[in-house]
Amino acid sequence: MSKDKERHDGPDDFAGISRGGAAFLMTVVALAHPWQTLKELRPMVRGLGRQALKLPLVPFALVAAILWSRRKDRGLTFEDYLHGFGEENDHP
């Protein structure tokens, strides 16, 4: 095997660029063209959502997340701390 071939077989090699370099390059391109990026990502996200909804426990997880977010006894929020409501005071 030639030395040139060995150089490109590294596990973190992406067309001669490291994975970090490739991620940086993709980030720069995505930020340079945000609307094109969103246009390209929309079908992929839609497909992932369809696959996730086919899993049997996803509807139950969504219902659990909604019910958990509506609980009355979640505790104090950041705004409560800002306004000075502590453990010794009643909740607003």
PDB file of C-alpha atoms in Angstrom:
ATOM      1  CA  MET A   1       0.000   0.000   0.000  1.00  0.00           C
ATOM      2  CA  SER A   2       1.387   3.387  -0.868  1.00  0.00           C
ATOM      3  CA  LYS A   3       2.101   6.071   1.679  1.00  0.00           C
ATOM      4  CA  ASP A   4      -0.439   8.342  -0.001  1.00  0.00           C
ATOM      5  CA  LYS A   5      -3.182   5.761   0.506  1.00  0.00           C
ATOM      6  CA  GLU A   6      -2.249   5.247   4.167  1.00  0.00           C
ATOM      7  CA  ARG A   7      -2.465   8.972   4.843  1.00  0.00           C
ATOM      8  CA  HIS A   8      -6.128   9.147   3.771  1.00  0.00           C
ATOM      9  CA  ASP A   9      -7.301   6.093   5.714  1.00  0.00           C
ATOM     10  CA  GLY A  10      -7.362   7.800   9.108  1.00  0.00           C
ATOM     11  CA  PRO A  11     -10.530   7.380  11.194  1.00  0.00           C
ATOM     12  CA  ASP A  12     -10.960  11.140  11.578  1.00  0.00           C
ATOM     13  CA  ASP A  13     -10.255  11.977   7.955  1.00  0.00           C
ATOM     14  CA  PHE A  14     -13.024  13.542   5.853  1.00  0.00           C
ATOM     15  CA  ALA A  15     -11.648  14.240   2.368  1.00  0.00           C
ATOM     16  CA  GLY A  16      -8.372  15.412   3.848  1.00  0.00           C
ATOM     17  CA  ILE A  17     -10.067  17.504   6.566  1.00  0.00           C
ATOM     18  CA  SER A  18     -10.503  16.421  10.174  1.00  0.00           C
ATOM     19  CA  ARG A  19     -14.017  15.975  11.562  1.00  0.00           C
ATOM     20  CA  GLY A  20     -13.689  19.197  13.527  1.00  0.00           C
ATOM     21  CA  GLY A  21     -12.619  21.048  10.408  1.00  0.00           C
ATOM     22  CA  ALA A  22     -15.498  19.561   8.422  1.00  0.00           C
ATOM     23  CA  ALA A  23     -17.967  20.539  11.171  1.00  0.00           C
ATOM     24  CA  PHE A  24     -16.554  24.058  11.214  1.00  0.00           C
ATOM     25  CA  LEU A  25     -16.803  24.301   7.427  1.00  0.00           C
ATOM     26  CA  MET A  26     -20.419  23.066   7.449  1.00  0.00           C
ATOM     27  CA  THR A  27     -21.278  25.584  10.181  1.00  0.00           C
ATOM     28  CA  VAL A  28     -19.786  28.459   8.202  1.00  0.00           C
ATOM     29  CA  VAL A  29     -21.665  27.427   5.049  1.00  0.00           C
ATOM     30  CA  ALA A  30     -24.933  27.003   6.980  1.00  0.00           C
ATOM     31  CA  LEU A  31     -24.582  30.447   8.561  1.00  0.00           C
ATOM     32  CA  ALA A  32     -23.721  32.019   5.221  1.00  0.00           C
ATOM     33  CA  HIS A  33     -26.921  30.677   3.621  1.00  0.00           C
ATOM     34  CA  PRO A  34     -29.506  30.260   6.425  1.00  0.00           C
ATOM     35  CA  TRP A  35     -32.632  30.060   4.253  1.00  0.00           C
ATOM     36  CA  GLN A  36     -31.110  27.431   1.977  1.00  0.00           C
ATOM     37  CA  THR A  37     -30.029  25.471   5.054  1.00  0.00           C
ATOM     38  CA  LEU A  38     -33.553  25.528   6.487  1.00  0.00           C
ATOM     39  CA  LYS A  39     -34.979  24.543   3.114  1.00  0.00           C
ATOM     40  CA  GLU A  40     -32.637  21.538   2.957  1.00  0.00           C
ATOM     41  CA  LEU A  41     -33.156  20.490   6.583  1.00  0.00           C
ATOM     42  CA  ARG A  42     -36.967  20.603   6.530  1.00  0.00           C
ATOM     43  CA  PRO A  43     -37.509  17.313   4.622  1.00  0.00           C
ATOM     44  CA  MET A  44     -34.950  15.531   6.795  1.00  0.00           C
ATOM     45  CA  VAL A  45     -36.567  16.739  10.022  1.00  0.00           C
ATOM     46  CA  ARG A  46     -39.998  15.813   8.686  1.00  0.00           C
ATOM     47  CA  GLY A  47     -38.767  12.303   7.858  1.00  0.00           C
ATOM     48  CA  LEU A  48     -37.223  11.898  11.312  1.00  0.00           C
ATOM     49  CA  GLY A  49     -40.493  13.041  12.872  1.00  0.00           C
ATOM     50  CA  ARG A  50     -42.449  10.469  10.886  1.00  0.00           C
ATOM     51  CA  GLN A  51     -40.051   7.739  11.956  1.00  0.00           C
ATOM     52  CA  ALA A  52     -40.296   8.821  15.588  1.00  0.00           C
ATOM     53  CA  LEU A  53     -44.091   8.791  15.518  1.00  0.00           C
ATOM     54  CA  LYS A  54     -44.004   5.186  14.324  1.00  0.00           C
ATOM     55  CA  LEU A  55     -42.295   4.154  17.544  1.00  0.00           C
ATOM     56  CA  PRO A  56     -44.849   2.810  20.023  1.00  0.00           C
ATOM     57  CA  LEU A  57     -43.860   4.844  23.097  1.00  0.00           C
ATOM     58  CA  VAL A  58     -43.570   8.277  21.485  1.00  0.00           C
ATOM     59  CA  PRO A  59     -47.262   9.241  21.908  1.00  0.00           C
ATOM     60  CA  PHE A  60     -47.085   8.298  25.587  1.00  0.00           C
ATOM     61  CA  ALA A  61     -43.892  10.325  26.020  1.00  0.00           C
ATOM     62  CA  LEU A  62     -45.526  13.360  24.382  1.00  0.00           C
ATOM     63  CA  VAL A  63     -48.549  13.106  26.698  1.00  0.00           C
ATOM     64  CA  ALA A  64     -46.264  12.695  29.717  1.00  0.00           C
ATOM     65  CA  ALA A  65     -44.247  15.770  28.705  1.00  0.00           C
ATOM     66  CA  ILE A  66     -47.418  17.844  28.331  1.00  0.00           C
ATOM     67  CA  LEU A  67     -48.795  16.698  31.683  1.00  0.00           C
ATOM     68  CA  TRP A  68     -45.469  17.279  33.425  1.00  0.00           C
ATOM     69  CA  SER A  69     -45.252  20.804  32.033  1.00  0.00           C
ATOM     70  CA  ARG A  70     -48.708  21.645  33.399  1.00  0.00           C
ATOM     71  CA  ARG A  71     -48.121  20.406  36.949  1.00  0.00           C
ATOM     72  CA  LYS A  72     -49.063  22.942  39.596  1.00  0.00           C
ATOM     73  CA  ASP A  73     -46.391  21.894  42.119  1.00  0.00           C
ATOM     74  CA  ARG A  74     -43.345  22.273  39.888  1.00  0.00           C
ATOM     75  CA  GLY A  75     -41.678  24.632  42.328  1.00  0.00           C
ATOM     76  CA  LEU A  76     -40.539  28.204  42.071  1.00  0.00           C
ATOM     77  CA  THR A  77     -39.681  29.702  38.710  1.00  0.00           C
ATOM     78  CA  PHE A  78     -36.883  32.121  37.938  1.00  0.00           C
ATOM     79  CA  GLU A  79     -39.372  35.009  38.004  1.00  0.00           C
ATOM     80  CA  ASP A  80     -40.489  33.966  41.482  1.00  0.00           C
ATOM     81  CA  TYR A  81     -36.915  34.235  42.691  1.00  0.00           C
ATOM     82  CA  LEU A  82     -36.554  37.610  40.989  1.00  0.00           C
ATOM     83  CA  HIS A  83     -39.603  38.970  42.769  1.00  0.00           C
ATOM     84  CA  GLY A  84     -38.435  37.672  46.136  1.00  0.00           C
ATOM     85  CA  PHE A  85     -40.729  34.705  46.699  1.00  0.00           C
ATOM     86  CA  GLY A  86     -38.845  32.210  48.804  1.00  0.00           C
ATOM     87  CA  GLU A  87     -39.632  28.989  50.588  1.00  0.00           C
ATOM     88  CA  GLU A  88     -41.036  30.884  53.592  1.00  0.00           C
ATOM     89  CA  ASN A  89     -43.537  32.801  51.419  1.00  0.00           C
ATOM     90  CA  ASP A  90     -46.548  31.376  49.660  1.00  0.00           C
ATOM     91  CA  HIS A  91     -46.426  30.844  45.950  1.00  0.00           C
ATOM     92  CA  PRO A  92     -47.906  33.733  43.937  1.00  0.00           C
TER      93      PRO A  92
END
